[in-house]
XYZ file of C-alpha atoms in Angstrom:
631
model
C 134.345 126.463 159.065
C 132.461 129.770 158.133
C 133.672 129.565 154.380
C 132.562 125.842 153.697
C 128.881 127.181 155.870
C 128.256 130.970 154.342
C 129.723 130.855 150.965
C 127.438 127.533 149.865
C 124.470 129.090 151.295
C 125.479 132.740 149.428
C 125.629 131.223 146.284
C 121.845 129.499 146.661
C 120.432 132.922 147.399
C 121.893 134.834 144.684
C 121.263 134.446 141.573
C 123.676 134.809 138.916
C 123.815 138.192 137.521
C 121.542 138.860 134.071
C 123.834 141.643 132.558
C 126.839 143.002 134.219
C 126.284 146.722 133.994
C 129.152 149.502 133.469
C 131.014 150.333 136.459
C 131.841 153.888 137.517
C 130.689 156.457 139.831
C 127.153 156.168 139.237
C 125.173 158.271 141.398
C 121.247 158.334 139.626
C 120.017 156.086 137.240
C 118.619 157.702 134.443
C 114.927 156.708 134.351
C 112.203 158.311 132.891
C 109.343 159.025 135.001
C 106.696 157.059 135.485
C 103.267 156.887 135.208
C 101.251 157.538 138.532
C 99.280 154.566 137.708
C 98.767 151.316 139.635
C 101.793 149.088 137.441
C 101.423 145.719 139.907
C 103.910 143.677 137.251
C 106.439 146.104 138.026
C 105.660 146.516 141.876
C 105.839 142.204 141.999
C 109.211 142.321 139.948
C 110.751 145.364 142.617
C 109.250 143.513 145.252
C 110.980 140.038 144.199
C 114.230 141.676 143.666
C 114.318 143.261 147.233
C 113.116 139.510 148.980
C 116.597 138.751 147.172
C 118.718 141.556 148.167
C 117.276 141.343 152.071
C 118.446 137.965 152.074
C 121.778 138.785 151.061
C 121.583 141.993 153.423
C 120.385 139.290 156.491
C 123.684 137.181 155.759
C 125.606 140.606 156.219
C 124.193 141.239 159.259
C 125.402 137.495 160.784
C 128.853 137.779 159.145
C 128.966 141.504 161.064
C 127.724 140.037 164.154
C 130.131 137.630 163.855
C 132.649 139.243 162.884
C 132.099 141.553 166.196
C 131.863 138.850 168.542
C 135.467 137.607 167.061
C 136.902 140.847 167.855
C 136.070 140.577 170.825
C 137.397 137.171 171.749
C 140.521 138.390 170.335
C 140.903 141.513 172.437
C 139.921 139.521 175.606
C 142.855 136.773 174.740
C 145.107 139.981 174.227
C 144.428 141.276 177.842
C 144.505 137.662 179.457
C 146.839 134.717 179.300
C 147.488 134.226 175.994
C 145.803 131.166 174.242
C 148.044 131.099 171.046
C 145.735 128.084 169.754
C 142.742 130.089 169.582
C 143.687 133.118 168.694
C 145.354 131.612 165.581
C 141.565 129.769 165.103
C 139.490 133.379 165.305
C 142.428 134.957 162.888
C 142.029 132.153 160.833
C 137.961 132.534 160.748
C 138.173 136.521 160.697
C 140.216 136.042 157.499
C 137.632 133.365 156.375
C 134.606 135.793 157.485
C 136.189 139.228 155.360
C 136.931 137.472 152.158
C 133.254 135.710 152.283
C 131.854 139.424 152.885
C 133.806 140.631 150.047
C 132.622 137.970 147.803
C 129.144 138.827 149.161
C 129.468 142.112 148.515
C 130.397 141.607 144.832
C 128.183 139.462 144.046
C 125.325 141.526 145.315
C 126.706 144.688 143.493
C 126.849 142.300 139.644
C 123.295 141.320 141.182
C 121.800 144.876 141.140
C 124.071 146.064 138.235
C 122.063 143.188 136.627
C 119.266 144.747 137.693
C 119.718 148.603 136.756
C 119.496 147.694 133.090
C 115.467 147.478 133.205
C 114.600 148.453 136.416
C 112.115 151.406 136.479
C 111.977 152.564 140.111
C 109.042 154.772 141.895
C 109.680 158.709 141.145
C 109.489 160.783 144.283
C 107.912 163.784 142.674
C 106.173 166.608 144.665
C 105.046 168.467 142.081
C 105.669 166.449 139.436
C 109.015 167.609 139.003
C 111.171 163.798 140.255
C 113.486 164.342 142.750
C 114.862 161.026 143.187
C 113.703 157.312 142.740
C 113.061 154.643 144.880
C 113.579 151.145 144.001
C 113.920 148.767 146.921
C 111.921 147.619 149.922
C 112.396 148.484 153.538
C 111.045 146.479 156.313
C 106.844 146.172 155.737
C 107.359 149.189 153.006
C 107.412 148.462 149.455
C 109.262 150.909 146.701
C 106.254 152.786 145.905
C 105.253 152.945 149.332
C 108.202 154.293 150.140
C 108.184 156.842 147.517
C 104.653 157.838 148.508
C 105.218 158.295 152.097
C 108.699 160.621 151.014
C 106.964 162.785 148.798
C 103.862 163.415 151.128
C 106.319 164.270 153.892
C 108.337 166.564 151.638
C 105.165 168.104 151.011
C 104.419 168.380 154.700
C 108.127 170.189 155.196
C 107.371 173.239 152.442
C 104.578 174.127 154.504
C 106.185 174.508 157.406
C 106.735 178.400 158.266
C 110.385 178.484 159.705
C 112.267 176.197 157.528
C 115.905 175.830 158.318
C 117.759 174.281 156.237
C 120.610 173.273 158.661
C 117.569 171.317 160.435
C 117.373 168.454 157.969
C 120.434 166.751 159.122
C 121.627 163.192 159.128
C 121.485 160.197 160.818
C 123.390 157.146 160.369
C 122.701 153.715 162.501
C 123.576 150.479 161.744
C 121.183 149.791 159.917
C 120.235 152.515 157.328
C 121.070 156.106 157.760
C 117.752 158.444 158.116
C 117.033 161.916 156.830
C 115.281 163.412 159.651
C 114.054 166.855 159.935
C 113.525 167.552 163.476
C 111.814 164.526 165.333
C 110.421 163.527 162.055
C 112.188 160.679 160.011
C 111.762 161.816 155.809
C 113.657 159.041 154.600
C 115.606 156.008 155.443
C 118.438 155.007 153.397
C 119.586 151.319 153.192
C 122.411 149.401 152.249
C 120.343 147.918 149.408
C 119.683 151.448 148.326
C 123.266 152.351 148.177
C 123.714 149.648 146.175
C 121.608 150.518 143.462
C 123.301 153.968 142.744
C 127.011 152.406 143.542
C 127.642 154.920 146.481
C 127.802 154.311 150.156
C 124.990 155.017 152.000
C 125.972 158.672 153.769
C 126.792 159.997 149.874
C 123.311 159.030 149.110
C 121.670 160.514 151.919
C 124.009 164.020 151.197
C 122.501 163.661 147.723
C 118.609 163.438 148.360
C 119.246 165.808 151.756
C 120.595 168.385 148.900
C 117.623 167.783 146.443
C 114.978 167.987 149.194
C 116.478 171.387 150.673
C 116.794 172.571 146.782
C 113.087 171.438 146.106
C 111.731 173.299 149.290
C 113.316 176.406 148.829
C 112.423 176.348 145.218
C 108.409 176.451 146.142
C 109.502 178.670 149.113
C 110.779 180.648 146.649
C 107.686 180.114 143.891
C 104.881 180.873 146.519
C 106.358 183.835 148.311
C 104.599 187.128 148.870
C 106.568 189.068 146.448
C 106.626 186.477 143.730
C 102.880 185.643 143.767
C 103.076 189.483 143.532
C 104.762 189.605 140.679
C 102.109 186.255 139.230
C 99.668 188.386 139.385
C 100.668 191.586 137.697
C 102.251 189.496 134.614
C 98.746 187.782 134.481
C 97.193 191.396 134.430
C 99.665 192.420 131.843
C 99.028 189.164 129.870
C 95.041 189.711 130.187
C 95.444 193.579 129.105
C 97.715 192.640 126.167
C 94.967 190.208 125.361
C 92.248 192.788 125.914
C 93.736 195.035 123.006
C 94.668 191.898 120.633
C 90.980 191.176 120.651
C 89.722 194.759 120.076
C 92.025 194.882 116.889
C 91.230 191.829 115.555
C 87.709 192.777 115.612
C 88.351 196.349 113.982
C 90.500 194.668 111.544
C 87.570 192.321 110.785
C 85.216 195.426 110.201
C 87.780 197.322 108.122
C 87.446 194.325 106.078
C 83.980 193.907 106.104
C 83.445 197.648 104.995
C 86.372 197.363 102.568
C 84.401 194.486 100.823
C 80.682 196.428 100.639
C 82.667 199.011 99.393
C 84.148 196.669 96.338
C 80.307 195.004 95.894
C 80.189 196.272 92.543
C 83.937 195.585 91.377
C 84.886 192.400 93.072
C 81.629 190.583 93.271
C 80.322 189.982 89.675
C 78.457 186.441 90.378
C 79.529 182.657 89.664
C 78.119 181.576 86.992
C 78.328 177.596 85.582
C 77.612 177.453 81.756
C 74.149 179.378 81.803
C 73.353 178.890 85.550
C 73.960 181.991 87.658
C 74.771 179.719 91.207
C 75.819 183.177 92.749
C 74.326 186.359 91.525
C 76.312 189.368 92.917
C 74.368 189.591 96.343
C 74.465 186.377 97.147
C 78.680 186.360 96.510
C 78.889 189.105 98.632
C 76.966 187.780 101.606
C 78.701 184.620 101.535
C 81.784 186.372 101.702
C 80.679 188.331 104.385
C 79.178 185.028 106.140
C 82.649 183.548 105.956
C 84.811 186.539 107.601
C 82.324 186.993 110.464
C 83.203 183.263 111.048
C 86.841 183.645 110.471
C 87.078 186.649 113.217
C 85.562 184.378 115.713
C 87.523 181.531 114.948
C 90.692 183.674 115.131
C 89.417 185.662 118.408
C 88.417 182.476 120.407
C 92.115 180.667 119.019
C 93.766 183.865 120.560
C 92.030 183.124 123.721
C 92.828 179.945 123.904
C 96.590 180.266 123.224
C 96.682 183.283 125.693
C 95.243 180.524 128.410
C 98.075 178.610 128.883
C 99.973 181.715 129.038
C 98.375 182.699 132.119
C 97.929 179.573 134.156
C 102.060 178.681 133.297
C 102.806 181.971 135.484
C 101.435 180.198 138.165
C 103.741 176.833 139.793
C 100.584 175.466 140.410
C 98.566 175.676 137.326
C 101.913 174.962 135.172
C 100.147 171.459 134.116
C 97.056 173.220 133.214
C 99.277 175.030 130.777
C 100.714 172.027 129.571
C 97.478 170.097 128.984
C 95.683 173.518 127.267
C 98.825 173.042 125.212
C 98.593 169.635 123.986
C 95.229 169.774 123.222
C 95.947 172.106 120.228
C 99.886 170.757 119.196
C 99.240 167.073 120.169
C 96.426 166.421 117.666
C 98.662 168.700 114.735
C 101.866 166.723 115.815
C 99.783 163.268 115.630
C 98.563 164.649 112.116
C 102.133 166.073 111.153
C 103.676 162.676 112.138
C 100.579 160.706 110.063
C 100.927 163.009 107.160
C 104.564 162.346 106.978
C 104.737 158.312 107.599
C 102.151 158.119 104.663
C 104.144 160.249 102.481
C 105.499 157.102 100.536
C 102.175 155.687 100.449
C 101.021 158.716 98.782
C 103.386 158.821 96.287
C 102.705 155.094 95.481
C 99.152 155.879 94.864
C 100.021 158.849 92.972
C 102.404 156.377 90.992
C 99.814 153.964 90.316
C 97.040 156.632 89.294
C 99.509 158.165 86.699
C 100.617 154.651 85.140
C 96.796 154.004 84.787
C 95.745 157.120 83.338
C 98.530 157.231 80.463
C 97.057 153.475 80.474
C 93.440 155.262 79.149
C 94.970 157.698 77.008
C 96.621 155.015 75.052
C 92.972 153.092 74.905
C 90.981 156.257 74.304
C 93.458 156.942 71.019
C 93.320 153.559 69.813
C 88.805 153.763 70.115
C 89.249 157.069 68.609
C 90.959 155.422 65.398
C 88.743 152.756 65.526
C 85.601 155.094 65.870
C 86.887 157.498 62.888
C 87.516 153.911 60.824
C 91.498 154.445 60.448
C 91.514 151.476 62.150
C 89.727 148.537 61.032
C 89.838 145.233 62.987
C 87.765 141.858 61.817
C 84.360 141.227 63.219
C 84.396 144.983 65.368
C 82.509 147.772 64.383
C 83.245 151.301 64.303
C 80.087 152.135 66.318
C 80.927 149.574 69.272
C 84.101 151.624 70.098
C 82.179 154.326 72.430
C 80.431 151.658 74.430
C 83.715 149.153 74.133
C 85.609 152.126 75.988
C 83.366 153.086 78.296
C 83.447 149.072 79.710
C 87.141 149.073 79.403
C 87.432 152.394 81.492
C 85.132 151.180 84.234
C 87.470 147.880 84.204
C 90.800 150.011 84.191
C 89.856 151.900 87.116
C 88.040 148.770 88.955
C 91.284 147.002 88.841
C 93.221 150.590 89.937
C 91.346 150.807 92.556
C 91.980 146.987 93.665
C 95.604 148.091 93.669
C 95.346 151.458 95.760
C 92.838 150.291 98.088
C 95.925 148.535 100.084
C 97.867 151.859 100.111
C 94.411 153.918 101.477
C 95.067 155.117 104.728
C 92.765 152.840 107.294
C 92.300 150.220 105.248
C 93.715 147.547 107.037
C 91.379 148.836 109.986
C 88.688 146.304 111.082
C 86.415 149.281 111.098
C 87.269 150.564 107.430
C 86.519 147.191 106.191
C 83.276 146.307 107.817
C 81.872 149.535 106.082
C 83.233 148.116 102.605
C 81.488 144.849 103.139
C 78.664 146.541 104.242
C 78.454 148.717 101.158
C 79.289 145.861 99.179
C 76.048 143.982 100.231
C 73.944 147.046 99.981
C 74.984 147.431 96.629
C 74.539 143.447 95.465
C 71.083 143.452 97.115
C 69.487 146.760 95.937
C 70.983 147.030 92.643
C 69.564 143.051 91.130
C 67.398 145.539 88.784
C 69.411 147.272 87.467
C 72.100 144.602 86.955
C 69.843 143.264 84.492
C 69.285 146.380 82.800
C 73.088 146.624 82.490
C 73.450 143.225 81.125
C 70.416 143.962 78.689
C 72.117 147.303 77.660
C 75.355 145.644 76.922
C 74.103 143.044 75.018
C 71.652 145.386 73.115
C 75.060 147.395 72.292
C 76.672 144.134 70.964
C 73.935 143.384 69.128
C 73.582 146.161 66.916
C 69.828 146.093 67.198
C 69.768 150.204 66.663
C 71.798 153.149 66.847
C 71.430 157.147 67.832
C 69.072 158.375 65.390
C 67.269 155.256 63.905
C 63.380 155.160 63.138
C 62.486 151.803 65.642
C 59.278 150.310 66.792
C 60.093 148.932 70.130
C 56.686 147.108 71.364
C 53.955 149.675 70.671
C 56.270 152.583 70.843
C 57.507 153.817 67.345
C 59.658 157.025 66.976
C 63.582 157.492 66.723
C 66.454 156.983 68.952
C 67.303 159.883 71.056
C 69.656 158.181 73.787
C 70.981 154.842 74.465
C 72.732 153.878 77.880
C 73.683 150.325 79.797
C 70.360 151.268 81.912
C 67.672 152.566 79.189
C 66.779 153.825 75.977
C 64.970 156.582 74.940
C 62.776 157.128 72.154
C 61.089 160.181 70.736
C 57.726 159.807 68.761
C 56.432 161.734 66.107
C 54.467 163.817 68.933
C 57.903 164.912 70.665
C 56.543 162.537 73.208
C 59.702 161.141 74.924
C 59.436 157.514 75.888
C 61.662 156.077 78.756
C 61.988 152.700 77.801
C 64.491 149.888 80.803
C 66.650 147.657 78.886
C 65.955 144.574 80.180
C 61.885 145.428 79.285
C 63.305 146.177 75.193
C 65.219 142.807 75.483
C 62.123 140.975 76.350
C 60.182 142.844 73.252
C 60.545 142.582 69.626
C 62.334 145.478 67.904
C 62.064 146.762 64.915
C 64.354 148.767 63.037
C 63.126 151.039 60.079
C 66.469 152.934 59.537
C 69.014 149.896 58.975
C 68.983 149.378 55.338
C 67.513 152.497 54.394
C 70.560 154.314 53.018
C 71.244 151.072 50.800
C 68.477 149.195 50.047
C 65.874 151.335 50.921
C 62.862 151.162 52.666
C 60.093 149.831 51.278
C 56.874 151.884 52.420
C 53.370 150.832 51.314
C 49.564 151.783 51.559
C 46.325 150.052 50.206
C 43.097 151.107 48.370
C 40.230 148.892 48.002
C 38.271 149.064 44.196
C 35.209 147.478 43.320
C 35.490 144.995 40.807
C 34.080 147.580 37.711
C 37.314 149.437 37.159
C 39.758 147.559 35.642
C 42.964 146.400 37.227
C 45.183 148.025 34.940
C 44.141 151.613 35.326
C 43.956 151.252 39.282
C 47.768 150.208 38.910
C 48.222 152.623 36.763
C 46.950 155.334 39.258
C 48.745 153.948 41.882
C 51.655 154.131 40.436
C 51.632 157.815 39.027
C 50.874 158.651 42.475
C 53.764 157.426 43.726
C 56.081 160.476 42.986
C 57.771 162.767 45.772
C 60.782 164.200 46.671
C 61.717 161.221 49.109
C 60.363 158.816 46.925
C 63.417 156.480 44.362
C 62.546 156.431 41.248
C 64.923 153.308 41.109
C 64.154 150.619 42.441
C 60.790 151.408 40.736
C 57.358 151.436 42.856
C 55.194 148.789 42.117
C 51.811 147.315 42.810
C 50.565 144.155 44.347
C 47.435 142.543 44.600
C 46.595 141.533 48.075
C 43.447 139.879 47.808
C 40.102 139.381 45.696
C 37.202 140.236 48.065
C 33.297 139.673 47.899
C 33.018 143.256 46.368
C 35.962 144.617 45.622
C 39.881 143.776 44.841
C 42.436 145.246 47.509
C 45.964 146.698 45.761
C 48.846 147.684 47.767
C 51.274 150.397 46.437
C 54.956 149.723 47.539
C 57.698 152.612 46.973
C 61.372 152.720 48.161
C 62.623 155.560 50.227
C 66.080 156.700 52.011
C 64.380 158.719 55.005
C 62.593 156.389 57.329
C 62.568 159.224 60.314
C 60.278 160.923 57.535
C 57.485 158.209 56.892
C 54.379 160.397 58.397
C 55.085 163.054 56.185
C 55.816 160.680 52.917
C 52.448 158.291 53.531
C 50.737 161.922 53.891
C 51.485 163.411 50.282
C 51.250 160.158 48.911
C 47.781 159.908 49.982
C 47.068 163.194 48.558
C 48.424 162.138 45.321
C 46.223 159.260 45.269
C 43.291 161.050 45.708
C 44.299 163.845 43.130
C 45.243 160.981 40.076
C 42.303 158.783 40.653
C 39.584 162.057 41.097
C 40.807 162.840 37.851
C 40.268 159.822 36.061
C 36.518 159.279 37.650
C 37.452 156.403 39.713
C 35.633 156.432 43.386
C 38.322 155.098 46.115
C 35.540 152.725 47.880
C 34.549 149.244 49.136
C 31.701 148.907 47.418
C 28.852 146.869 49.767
C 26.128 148.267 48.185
C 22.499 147.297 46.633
C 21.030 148.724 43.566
C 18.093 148.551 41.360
C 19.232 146.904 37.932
C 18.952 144.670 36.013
C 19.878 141.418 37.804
C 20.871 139.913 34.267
C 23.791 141.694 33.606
C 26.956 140.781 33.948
C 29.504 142.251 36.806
C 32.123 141.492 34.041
C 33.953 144.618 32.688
C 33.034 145.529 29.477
C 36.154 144.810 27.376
C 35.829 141.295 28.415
C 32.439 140.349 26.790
C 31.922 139.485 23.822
C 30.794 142.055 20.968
C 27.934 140.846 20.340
C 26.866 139.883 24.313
C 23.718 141.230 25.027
C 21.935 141.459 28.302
C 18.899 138.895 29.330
C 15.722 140.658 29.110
C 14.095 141.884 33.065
C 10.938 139.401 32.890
C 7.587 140.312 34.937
C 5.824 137.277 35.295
C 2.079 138.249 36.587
C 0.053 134.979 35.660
C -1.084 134.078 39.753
C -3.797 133.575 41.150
C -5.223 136.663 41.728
C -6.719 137.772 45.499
């Protein structure tokens, strides 16, 4: 009757087990102690585990009642007539009841073995130090309640003056057995509780009764007379020790400090960067100074601080003060320790990566060096685009190294890390459209061969020669040593030209014009021209020669043109040849002028030259007609 009622019902309440655990003597589960903190998914799952375990512990208590009233029966048939029927009935069910209770009972034990494997239960922990753990319910109480209530009572019992320890006795029932200390109950002890640590129920009470007497004498112990006594003079001792650590460190410090004036003229001789002094030998020494007054400060207040947690760890009480002092120094160094190490292969990947790329540029910067020198000659390239060539593939090469790193940068998967790229990003596509187009101009301006370092140009209305060219500007100095900052794209959208590009082959053909009046023959003004046209930086071959440019109301315009290798000196070459002209045709009595003139002559003659006429031409008579009417 009882097995086909109990065992059915059993098997609906408990649920099958989720992990036998090991089996053995088990008195504590090892659990690490828990946070302090509120953890309600934790307090729901303890709290859902002990609704199941009081429902098995409820059909306990019926199969013991049961089982109580059947003894019962059976001793009252024993002392009255005997009723062999039913005795053999209630043996029959007592058999029936123990072997269901036994099932029960291992079936609840697999249950919370199940259980143990991630079951975290509520540390009782005075003083943070975790005595024991509580994991089940009892009655209204929840675990951490439970624990709560313990620990502040356990607190409540090392105040007490008198403790005994032979006072904390125990107290079983049927029930749970209670630690009680007096007329005050510390802690009850259940079945269920038992059955978490696989012991009965007194061994777990003489466990935690142990642990609580142990704990209490402990701060008995910690906060007595003599040993707060003894607190105080190590903290003394500590504090003095300190006391004379600091006064040393600060002599040491000055023994330095006169130790260096002492050396000012010996150790401190100045920085100096190429021709710029950045430190003269006062300033050296001052910044040197500068830097061990902060070093003695940083080193007294770090001695300070490191002697803190000395002191408050004599004291029980202040022993997490210590700790916390403590971690605020070694936590950040072991966080940095740990990061430093986990990025270790990172680092070496990037340091990988940087070394393939700059044997990369050494074999490029050999191959534009060949090029540049013109052991290396390649179709359609010229020597002088090699500089400009490299510099683009460089900027590429390390663009496209730095694509490859950037995953390997430490942060750079953080959301932060990139919002500041593509913020930078923007910032630098916006405010850099100008000079994006004076990049582009410079690059094609470097393609394009228009001029070189050193040429003779006349970009616009600037003329002079080339003093720098970059991918942003060019710069041009004039005659005047006036330099002329002149943006790329602005020489792109200008006409250029370029008086130094044939020069050294063809030569540059320089010219200048004089304007004669139509009396002096043609010949000799060419022949003038043309013995002026002698100087050191004047060819002799190809010849100079003369053209001429136009036949004007009162005079003929020649132009002399000469050849010349040095177009950077054309001020200086126009200037002597000008003299020249003015010496050759002073001396042969011919006046350099336009003539726009009126004279008195005779209107009849002819303008013609002389050699022209004939031989026997002779002027029209001047005739003076006076034959009007007189007044």
């Amino acid at each position: 009757m009882w097995a086909g009622v109990l065992l059915p019902a059993g098997a609906q309440m408990i649920p099958p087990p989720m992990k036998q655990a090991p089996s053995g003597p088990k008195v504590e589960t090892s659990a690490p102690a828990p946070s302090r903190a509120q953890d309600s998914a934790r307090s729901e799952d303890l709290i859902t585990d002990t609704n199941v375990l009081r429902r098995i512990d409820s059909m306990r208590r019926a199969s013991t009642s049961r089982l109580e009233e059947i003894q019962t029966e059976l001793l009252t048939l024993k002392s009255t007539t005997a009723d062999k029927r039913r005795e053999r009935e209630l043996v029959a069910e007592l058999g029936t009841l123990r072997q269901v209770d036994s099932l029960r009972k291992a079936r609840s034990r697999r249950y919370i073995d199940s259980l143990k494997v991630n079951a975290k239960g509520f540390p009782v922990a005075p003083h943070n130090d975790t005595l024991f753990y509580v994991y089940t319910k009892l009655g209204p109480f929840s675990p951490q309640e439970r624990a709560q209530l313990t620990e502040e009572k356990i607190k409540r019992l090392e105040k007490a003056v008198f403790f005994s320890p032979d006072s904390l006795r125990i107290y079983p029932s049927e029930q749970s057995t209670d630690l009680m200390y007096g007329e005050q109950v510390l802690q009850s002890i259940s079945e269920n509780d038992a059955l978490w640590h696989n012991v009965s129920r007194d061994s777990l009470a003489r466990l935690h009764r142990q642990r609580i007497i142990t704990a209490v004498q402990e701060y008995k112990q910690q906060n007595s007379l003599l040993n707060i006594a003894k607190e105080v003079g190590l903290t003394l001792l500590v504090l003095i020790v300190l006391y004379f650590t600091v006064r040393y460190i600060i002599k040491f410090f000055s023994w330095v400090r006169l130790k260096l004036l002492a050396k000012e003229g010996t150790w401190f001789k100045g920085i100096k960067f190429g021709n710029y002094e950045f430190f003269n030998e006062q300033r050296q020494l001052s910044a040197v100074l500068l830097l061990v007054t902060v070093l003695k400060w940083v080193v007294v207040l770090l001695a300070i601080y490191l002697v803190l947690p000395v002191v408050f760890s004599i004291f029980p009480g202040t022993q997490d003060i210590a700790d916390t002092l403590l971690g605020y120094v070694f936590n950040p160094l072991r966080r940095i320790a740990l990061a430093f190490w986990n990025y270790l292969p990172n680092l070496f990947t990037i340091i990988v990566i940087v070394t393939v790329f700059r044997y990369v540029l050494k074999a490029v910067y050999s191959i534009k060096e060949e090029i540049r020198a013109g052991n290396l000659t390649i179709d359609g390239f010229y020597p002088d685009w090699a500089n400009p060539t490299y510099q683009i593939v460089r900027i590429l090469v390390w663009a496209f190294a730095l694509i490859v790193i950037f995953p390997y940068l430490p942060g750079s998967d953080s959301p932060v890390f990139q919002g500041v790229s593509v913020f930078l990003g923007f910032l630098l596509t916006f405010g850099s459209a100008g000079s994006l187009s004076n990049i582009v101009a410079g690059l094609v301006l470097t393609y394009m061969r228009a001029y070189k370092i050193g040429d003779r140009v006349k970009i616009g209305d600037v003329t002079g020669d080339i003093v720098e060219k970059t991918l942003l500007v060019t710069r041009i100095r004039t005659i005047k040593n006036e330099e002329i900052t002149i943006p790329n794209s602005s020489v792109m959208s200008s006409y250029t030209t370029n008086y130094s590009t044939v020069a050294p082959t063809l030569g540059l053909i320089m010219h200048t014009g004089v304007t004669i009046g139509y009396d002096v023959p043609w010949p000799q003004v060419h022949q003038l021209l043309l013995a002026a046209a002698v100087d050191a930086d004047v060819l002799t071959e190809p010849a100079p020669f003369v053209l001429q440019t136009s036949l004007d109301d009162w005079y003929v315009a020649y132009e002399l043109n000469f050849y010349t290798h040095a177009a950077n000196k054309q001020a200086g070459i126009y200037s002597r040849i000008h003299q020249n002209i003015q010496d050759r045709f002073n001396e042969a009595g011919v006046e350099i002028m336009s003539p726009h003139y009126r004279a008195m002559r005779d209107g009849s003659q002819t303008t013609i030259p002389a050699g022209y006429l004939p031989k026997d031409y002779e002027a029209p008579k001047f005739r003076v007609d006076n034959s009007g009417p007189t007044p």
